[in-house]
CSV table of C-alpha atoms in Angstrom, one decimal:
chain,number,residue,atom,x,y,z
A,1,MET,CA,-264.2,51.9,-45.3
A,2,ILE,CA,-265.8,55.3,-45.6
A,3,THR,CA,-269.2,53.7,-46.0
A,4,LYS,CA,-268.9,51.7,-42.8
A,5,THR,CA,-267.7,54.7,-40.9
A,6,LEU,CA,-270.7,56.7,-42.1
A,7,GLN,CA,-273.1,53.9,-41.3
A,8,ARG,CA,-271.7,53.7,-37.7
A,9,LEU,CA,-271.9,57.5,-37.4
A,10,ILE,CA,-275.5,57.5,-38.6
A,11,THR,CA,-276.3,54.8,-36.1
A,12,VAL,CA,-274.7,56.6,-33.2
A,13,LEU,CA,-276.5,59.9,-34.1
A,14,THR,CA,-279.8,58.1,-34.5
A,15,LEU,CA,-279.4,56.5,-31.0
A,16,LEU,CA,-278.4,59.8,-29.6
A,17,PHE,CA,-281.4,61.6,-31.1
A,18,SER,CA,-283.7,59.0,-29.9
A,19,THR,CA,-282.4,59.3,-26.4
A,20,VAL,CA,-282.6,63.1,-26.4
A,21,HIS,CA,-286.0,63.0,-27.9
A,22,GLY,CA,-287.2,60.5,-25.4
A,23,TYR,CA,-285.7,62.6,-22.5
A,24,ALA,CA,-287.4,65.7,-23.9
A,25,GLN,CA,-290.7,63.9,-24.2
A,26,ILE,CA,-290.4,62.8,-20.5
A,27,GLU,CA,-289.6,66.3,-19.4
A,28,LYS,CA,-292.5,67.7,-21.4
A,29,GLU,CA,-294.9,65.2,-19.8
A,30,LYS,CA,-293.5,66.0,-16.4
A,31,LEU,CA,-294.0,69.7,-17.0
A,32,ARG,CA,-297.5,69.1,-18.1
A,33,ASP,CA,-298.3,67.0,-15.0
A,34,ASP,CA,-296.7,69.7,-12.8
A,35,ILE,CA,-298.9,72.4,-14.4
A,36,VAL,CA,-302.0,70.3,-14.0
A,37,ALA,CA,-301.1,69.6,-10.3
A,38,MET,CA,-300.6,73.3,-9.7
A,39,ALA,CA,-303.9,74.1,-11.3
A,40,ASN,CA,-305.6,71.6,-9.0
A,41,ILE,CA,-304.2,73.0,-5.8
A,42,GLY,CA,-307.2,74.1,-3.8
A,43,LEU,CA,-307.6,77.6,-2.4
A,44,CYS,CA,-309.7,79.2,0.3
A,45,ARG,CA,-309.7,83.0,0.9
A,46,ALA,CA,-311.8,85.9,2.1
A,47,GLY,CA,-312.9,84.2,5.4
A,48,ALA,CA,-315.2,86.1,7.7
A,49,PHE,CA,-317.5,85.4,10.6
A,50,LEU,CA,-321.2,85.4,10.2
A,51,PRO,CA,-323.1,87.6,12.8
A,52,ASN,CA,-323.9,84.6,15.0
A,53,GLY,CA,-320.1,84.1,15.6
A,54,LYS,CA,-320.5,80.4,15.2
A,55,GLU,CA,-320.0,80.1,11.4
A,56,VAL,CA,-317.4,81.3,8.9
A,57,VAL,CA,-318.0,81.9,5.3
A,58,PHE,CA,-315.3,82.0,2.6
A,59,ILE,CA,-314.5,81.6,-1.1
A,60,SER,CA,-313.1,78.3,-2.3
A,61,ASN,CA,-312.6,76.4,-5.5
A,62,LEU,CA,-313.5,73.1,-3.8
A,63,SER,CA,-316.1,72.5,-6.4
A,64,GLY,CA,-313.9,73.6,-9.3
A,65,SER,CA,-314.9,77.2,-9.6
A,66,PRO,CA,-314.5,79.8,-6.8
A,67,GLN,CA,-317.8,79.8,-4.9
A,68,ILE,CA,-319.0,80.7,-1.4
A,69,TRP,CA,-318.9,78.1,1.4
A,70,LYS,CA,-319.9,78.0,5.0
A,71,ILE,CA,-318.3,76.0,7.8
A,72,PRO,CA,-318.7,75.9,11.7
A,73,ALA,CA,-316.1,78.1,13.4
A,74,THR,CA,-315.0,75.0,15.4
A,75,GLY,CA,-314.2,73.1,12.2
A,76,GLY,CA,-315.9,70.4,10.1
A,77,TRP,CA,-316.9,69.9,6.5
A,78,PRO,CA,-318.1,73.1,4.7
A,79,VAL,CA,-321.4,73.6,3.0
A,80,GLN,CA,-321.6,75.1,-0.5
A,81,LEU,CA,-323.8,78.2,-0.6
A,82,THR,CA,-323.5,79.3,-4.3
A,83,ALA,CA,-323.1,77.2,-7.4
A,84,PHE,CA,-322.8,79.6,-10.3
A,85,SER,CA,-321.1,78.7,-13.6
A,86,ASP,CA,-319.1,81.9,-13.2
A,87,PRO,CA,-316.6,82.5,-10.4
A,88,VAL,CA,-317.3,84.5,-7.2
A,89,THR,CA,-314.5,87.1,-7.1
A,90,ALA,CA,-315.4,89.0,-3.9
A,91,MET,CA,-317.5,88.4,-0.8
A,92,ARG,CA,-318.5,90.3,2.4
A,93,PRO,CA,-321.0,89.1,5.0
A,94,SER,CA,-323.1,91.7,6.8
A,95,PRO,CA,-321.9,92.5,10.3
A,96,LYS,CA,-325.5,92.4,11.7
A,97,GLU,CA,-327.8,90.4,9.4
A,98,ASN,CA,-327.7,87.0,7.7
A,99,LEU,CA,-326.8,88.7,4.5
A,100,ILE,CA,-323.8,88.1,2.3
A,101,ALA,CA,-322.9,90.5,-0.5
A,102,PHE,CA,-320.8,89.0,-3.3
A,103,GLN,CA,-319.5,89.7,-6.8
A,104,ILE,CA,-319.8,87.4,-9.8
A,105,ALA,CA,-317.5,87.9,-12.8
A,106,PRO,CA,-318.9,86.5,-16.1
A,107,GLY,CA,-316.3,84.2,-17.5
A,108,GLY,CA,-313.9,85.5,-14.8
A,109,GLY,CA,-313.5,88.8,-16.6
A,110,LEU,CA,-315.3,92.2,-16.8
A,111,ASN,CA,-318.9,93.3,-16.3
A,112,ALA,CA,-319.0,91.9,-12.7
A,113,GLN,CA,-322.4,92.1,-11.0
A,114,ILE,CA,-323.2,92.2,-7.3
A,115,TYR,CA,-325.7,90.0,-5.4
A,116,ILE,CA,-327.0,89.8,-1.9
A,117,MET,CA,-327.8,86.4,-0.4
A,118,ASN,CA,-329.5,85.3,2.8
A,119,SER,CA,-327.1,82.8,4.3
A,120,ALA,CA,-329.8,81.0,6.2
A,121,SER,CA,-332.5,80.6,3.6
A,122,GLY,CA,-330.3,80.7,0.5
A,123,ASP,CA,-332.5,83.4,-1.2
A,124,MET,CA,-330.5,85.8,-3.3
A,125,LYS,CA,-331.0,88.7,-5.7
A,126,GLN,CA,-328.9,90.7,-8.1
A,127,ILE,CA,-328.7,94.4,-7.0
A,128,THR,CA,-326.8,95.8,-9.9
A,129,LYS,CA,-328.4,96.4,-13.3
A,130,GLY,CA,-326.3,93.9,-15.3
A,131,GLY,CA,-325.3,94.3,-18.9
A,132,LYS,CA,-321.9,95.7,-19.7
A,133,THR,CA,-321.5,97.8,-16.5
A,134,ASN,CA,-318.5,97.1,-14.4
A,135,ASN,CA,-319.2,96.9,-10.6
A,136,PHE,CA,-316.9,96.5,-7.7
A,137,LEU,CA,-318.0,95.3,-4.3
A,138,GLY,CA,-317.3,97.7,-1.4
A,139,THR,CA,-318.0,97.4,2.3
A,140,TRP,CA,-320.9,97.2,4.7
A,141,SER,CA,-321.9,99.9,7.2
A,142,LYS,CA,-321.3,99.0,10.8
A,143,ASP,CA,-325.1,98.4,11.4
A,144,GLY,CA,-325.4,96.3,8.3
A,145,ALA,CA,-328.1,98.6,6.8
A,146,LEU,CA,-325.9,100.0,3.9
A,147,LEU,CA,-323.6,98.4,1.4
A,148,SER,CA,-321.2,100.4,-0.8
A,149,PHE,CA,-320.0,99.5,-4.3
A,150,GLY,CA,-318.3,101.1,-7.2
A,151,SER,CA,-319.7,101.2,-10.7
A,152,ASN,CA,-319.3,102.8,-14.1
A,153,GLU,CA,-323.1,102.7,-14.6
A,154,GLN,CA,-323.2,106.6,-14.9
A,155,ASN,CA,-319.6,107.2,-15.7
A,156,THR,CA,-317.8,106.3,-19.0
A,157,THR,CA,-314.4,107.5,-17.8
A,158,GLY,CA,-314.3,106.4,-14.1
A,159,VAL,CA,-316.0,104.6,-11.2
A,160,ASP,CA,-318.6,106.3,-9.1
A,161,PHE,CA,-319.5,105.2,-5.6
A,162,PHE,CA,-323.0,103.9,-4.9
A,163,ILE,CA,-324.8,102.9,-1.6
A,164,TYR,CA,-327.4,100.1,-1.5
A,165,ASP,CA,-330.0,100.4,1.3
A,166,THR,CA,-331.1,97.0,2.5
A,167,ASN,CA,-334.3,98.4,4.0
A,168,LYS,CA,-335.4,100.2,0.9
A,169,GLY,CA,-334.1,97.5,-1.5
A,170,ASN,CA,-332.5,100.0,-3.9
A,171,TYR,CA,-329.3,102.0,-4.3
A,172,GLU,CA,-328.4,105.6,-5.0
A,173,LEU,CA,-325.3,107.5,-6.3
A,174,ALA,CA,-323.4,108.7,-3.2
A,175,VAL,CA,-320.1,110.1,-4.5
A,176,LYS,CA,-319.3,111.2,-8.0
A,177,ASN,CA,-315.8,110.4,-9.0
A,178,LYS,CA,-313.4,111.1,-11.9
A,179,GLY,CA,-311.1,108.1,-11.7
A,180,THR,CA,-311.1,104.9,-9.7
A,181,GLY,CA,-311.3,104.2,-5.9
A,182,ALA,CA,-313.8,103.0,-3.4
A,183,ILE,CA,-315.7,103.8,-0.2
A,184,ALA,CA,-313.4,102.2,2.4
A,185,ASP,CA,-315.6,102.6,5.5
A,186,PHE,CA,-318.7,104.1,7.1
A,187,SER,CA,-318.9,106.1,10.2
A,188,ALA,CA,-321.0,104.7,13.1
A,189,GLY,CA,-324.0,106.9,12.3
A,190,ASN,CA,-323.7,106.4,8.5
A,191,ASN,CA,-323.4,110.2,8.0
A,192,GLN,CA,-319.8,110.0,6.7
A,193,VAL,CA,-317.8,107.7,4.6
A,194,LEU,CA,-314.0,107.3,4.1
A,195,VAL,CA,-313.2,107.5,0.4
A,196,THR,CA,-310.0,106.4,-1.3
A,197,ARG,CA,-309.2,107.8,-4.7
A,198,LEU,CA,-306.4,106.8,-7.0
A,199,ALA,CA,-304.5,109.8,-8.4
A,200,SER,CA,-302.0,107.8,-10.4
A,201,ARG,CA,-300.1,104.5,-10.1
A,202,GLY,CA,-298.7,104.2,-6.6
A,203,ASN,CA,-300.4,107.4,-5.5
A,204,ASN,CA,-303.8,107.7,-3.8
A,205,ASP,CA,-305.6,109.9,-1.2
A,206,LEU,CA,-308.1,109.5,1.5
A,207,TYR,CA,-311.1,111.8,2.0
A,208,LEU,CA,-313.8,112.1,4.6
A,209,PHE,CA,-317.0,112.6,2.7
A,210,ASP,CA,-320.2,113.9,4.4
A,211,LEU,CA,-323.2,112.1,2.9
A,212,THR,CA,-325.7,114.8,3.9
A,213,THR,CA,-323.8,118.0,2.9
A,214,LYS,CA,-321.8,116.3,0.1
A,215,GLU,CA,-318.7,118.1,1.4
A,216,GLU,CA,-315.4,116.3,1.6
A,217,LYS,CA,-312.2,116.8,3.4
A,218,LEU,CA,-308.7,115.7,2.2
A,219,LEU,CA,-307.0,113.8,5.0
A,220,THR,CA,-303.7,112.9,3.2
A,221,GLN,CA,-302.3,116.1,1.7
A,222,HIS,CA,-298.9,115.1,0.3
A,223,GLU,CA,-296.4,115.7,-2.5
A,224,GLY,CA,-295.2,113.0,-4.8
A,225,PRO,CA,-296.2,109.3,-4.7
A,226,GLY,CA,-298.1,108.2,-1.5
A,227,THR,CA,-299.9,105.1,-0.3
A,228,PHE,CA,-302.8,105.4,2.2
A,229,PHE,CA,-305.5,103.2,3.5
A,230,GLY,CA,-307.7,103.5,6.5
A,231,GLU,CA,-310.7,102.7,8.7
A,232,ILE,CA,-313.1,104.7,10.9
A,233,ASP,CA,-313.5,103.4,14.5
A,234,PRO,CA,-316.9,103.5,16.3
A,235,SER,CA,-316.0,106.8,17.9
A,236,GLY,CA,-315.3,108.5,14.5
A,237,MET,CA,-311.5,108.5,14.7
A,238,VAL,CA,-309.9,107.7,11.4
A,239,TYR,CA,-306.9,105.4,11.5
A,240,ILE,CA,-304.5,105.3,8.6
A,241,GLY,CA,-301.8,103.3,7.0
A,242,SER,CA,-299.4,105.9,5.6
A,243,ASN,CA,-296.0,106.4,4.0
A,244,LYS,CA,-296.2,110.2,4.0
A,245,ASP,CA,-292.7,111.6,4.6
A,246,ARG,CA,-291.3,108.1,5.0
A,247,ASP,CA,-290.1,105.2,3.0
A,248,LEU,CA,-292.1,102.4,4.7
A,249,ILE,CA,-295.8,102.4,5.5
A,250,ALA,CA,-296.6,103.0,9.2
A,251,PHE,CA,-299.8,102.9,11.4
A,252,GLY,CA,-301.3,106.2,12.5
A,253,LYS,CA,-304.4,108.3,13.0
A,254,TYR,CA,-305.7,111.5,11.6
A,255,SER,CA,-305.5,114.1,14.4
A,256,ASN,CA,-305.3,117.9,14.3
A,257,ASN,CA,-305.3,118.1,10.5
A,258,ASN,CA,-302.3,115.8,10.2
A,259,ILE,CA,-301.4,112.1,10.3
A,260,GLN,CA,-299.9,111.2,13.7
A,261,ILE,CA,-297.8,108.0,13.5
A,262,LEU,CA,-298.6,105.5,16.3
A,263,SER,CA,-296.5,102.5,15.3
A,264,GLU,CA,-293.7,102.0,12.9
A,265,ARG,CA,-290.9,99.5,12.1
A,266,LYS,CA,-287.4,100.0,10.6
A,267,ASP,CA,-287.4,96.6,9.0
A,268,ALA,CA,-291.0,96.2,8.0
A,269,GLU,CA,-294.0,98.1,6.6
A,270,LEU,CA,-297.7,97.9,7.3
A,271,SER,CA,-299.6,95.9,4.6
A,272,GLY,CA,-303.0,96.2,6.3
A,273,PHE,CA,-304.9,96.5,9.5
A,274,THR,CA,-308.4,96.1,10.9
A,275,ILE,CA,-310.1,97.5,14.0
A,276,ASN,CA,-312.2,95.3,16.3
A,277,ASN,CA,-315.9,95.9,16.7
A,278,SER,CA,-315.6,97.6,20.1
A,279,GLY,CA,-313.0,100.0,18.8
A,280,THR,CA,-310.4,99.1,21.4
A,281,THR,CA,-307.8,97.1,19.4
A,282,ALA,CA,-306.3,97.2,15.9
A,283,ALA,CA,-304.7,94.1,14.4
A,284,LEU,CA,-301.7,95.2,12.3
A,285,ILE,CA,-300.2,93.1,9.5
A,286,TRP,CA,-296.6,93.9,8.8
A,287,ASN,CA,-294.5,92.8,5.8
A,288,GLU,CA,-291.1,91.9,7.1
A,289,ASN,CA,-288.8,90.6,4.3
A,290,GLY,CA,-291.7,89.0,2.5
A,291,ARG,CA,-293.3,87.4,5.6
A,292,SER,CA,-296.3,88.5,7.6
A,293,LYS,CA,-296.1,89.5,11.2
A,294,VAL,CA,-299.3,90.2,13.1
A,295,THR,CA,-299.4,92.5,16.1
A,296,PHE,CA,-302.2,93.9,18.3
A,297,PHE,CA,-302.3,97.6,19.0
A,298,ASP,CA,-304.2,98.9,22.0
A,299,LEU,CA,-306.1,102.0,20.7
A,300,LYS,CA,-306.8,103.3,24.2
A,301,ARG,CA,-303.2,103.0,25.6
A,302,GLN,CA,-301.7,103.8,22.1
A,303,LYS,CA,-299.2,101.0,22.2
A,304,GLU,CA,-298.6,97.6,20.7
A,305,THR,CA,-299.4,94.8,23.2
A,306,LYS,CA,-298.7,91.5,21.5
A,307,GLN,CA,-297.1,89.8,18.4
A,308,LEU,CA,-298.8,86.6,17.4
A,309,SER,CA,-296.9,83.4,16.8
A,310,LEU,CA,-298.4,81.9,13.6
A,311,PRO,CA,-297.4,78.8,11.7
A,312,ILE,CA,-297.8,80.3,8.2
A,313,GLU,CA,-295.8,82.8,6.2
A,314,LEU,CA,-298.4,85.1,4.7
A,315,VAL,CA,-301.5,86.6,6.3
A,316,ALA,CA,-304.3,88.5,4.5
A,317,GLY,CA,-308.0,89.4,4.8
A,318,LEU,CA,-308.0,89.5,8.6
A,319,SER,CA,-311.2,90.3,10.5
A,320,PHE,CA,-312.5,90.0,14.1
A,321,SER,CA,-315.4,87.8,15.3
A,322,PRO,CA,-318.5,89.6,16.5
A,323,ASN,CA,-317.5,89.3,20.2
A,324,ASP,CA,-313.8,90.3,19.4
A,325,GLN,CA,-312.6,87.1,20.9
A,326,ASN,CA,-311.2,85.5,17.7
A,327,ILE,CA,-309.8,86.6,14.4
A,328,VAL,CA,-310.1,84.9,11.1
A,329,PHE,CA,-307.7,85.3,8.2
A,330,THR,CA,-306.3,83.8,5.0
A,331,GLY,CA,-303.0,82.1,5.6
A,332,SER,CA,-300.6,80.7,3.0
A,333,GLY,CA,-296.9,80.1,2.3
A,334,SER,CA,-294.3,78.5,0.1
A,335,ARG,CA,-295.4,75.0,1.3
A,336,GLU,CA,-298.9,76.0,2.5
A,337,PRO,CA,-301.8,76.5,0.1
A,338,SER,CA,-304.2,79.3,0.8
A,339,ASN,CA,-306.4,78.3,3.8
A,340,ILE,CA,-308.7,79.9,6.3
A,341,TRP,CA,-307.3,80.1,9.9
A,342,ILE,CA,-308.9,81.1,13.2
A,343,TYR,CA,-306.8,82.5,16.1
A,344,SER,CA,-308.3,82.6,19.6
A,345,ILE,CA,-307.3,85.8,21.3
A,346,SER,CA,-308.3,84.6,24.8
A,347,ASN,CA,-306.1,81.5,24.9
A,348,ASN,CA,-303.4,82.6,22.3
């Protein structure tokens, strides 16, 4: 009697184990398939207009590895411009010439190098020295003659700021630095640059640096943690995102040795902004409970004029077309993969 009971119990346990094991195997395979599917989701980012205003370049993994692609602004099928074995991690087209500056990260890691490519001919060259130096792509001057980048080429403990001259075909050390940061923008005459320096985690400052005299002016004097980012408009006015003396980041300008707040929200904070080429309008990106809201701010009248109605949740990397009639940005969401979007300002 005991033997039969044990045999029945063993049979039941065996069946139960087989069922659980089979279910676990199905769940394991499903998890693997889900991970593979997630890895295969395409992404497009860093969209920007070329100077002709008719084409947009962007980074995408359409070919498997993130590379640079070009597509007509009216839509269509993109053309691949780079085909490196290593990923393109950053890209900025010149505002005036058919040049695209981009950053290649060997193996997707450190020692990134910077290249410049002609988007029309496809000719390209590496402008940094290579080897084990770490380089970080910066920004173009408004006339497209100069390109900034950060590098530890001459600094073992930090990142210095260099400027590449497209006419001379070489670069020079522009700003010596102790930690990390970047040249955020150039003035219209290329005599000044806006520098951001990281003091500590969650705490940075902005400086206006004169490239001729090598003198700099602190624009964001503050106590405690502080977050600041900015741009220089064509007239030389510095506009700043700032949370000085406030909890949420707001939009302002540097005036009379202080930051004057121009636009703020009680339920959202500024996550980024960009000024159009004519210096008349700023596009503000607000983070409202995890969703992006984009508004236009009239810099002449000093007031917000419009909030855009967009079909996506998150907006990043926004920039204007050369004629200021369109904006291009990266849009994504919980059900929307990262894509490049164009918004026509003239017809909403």
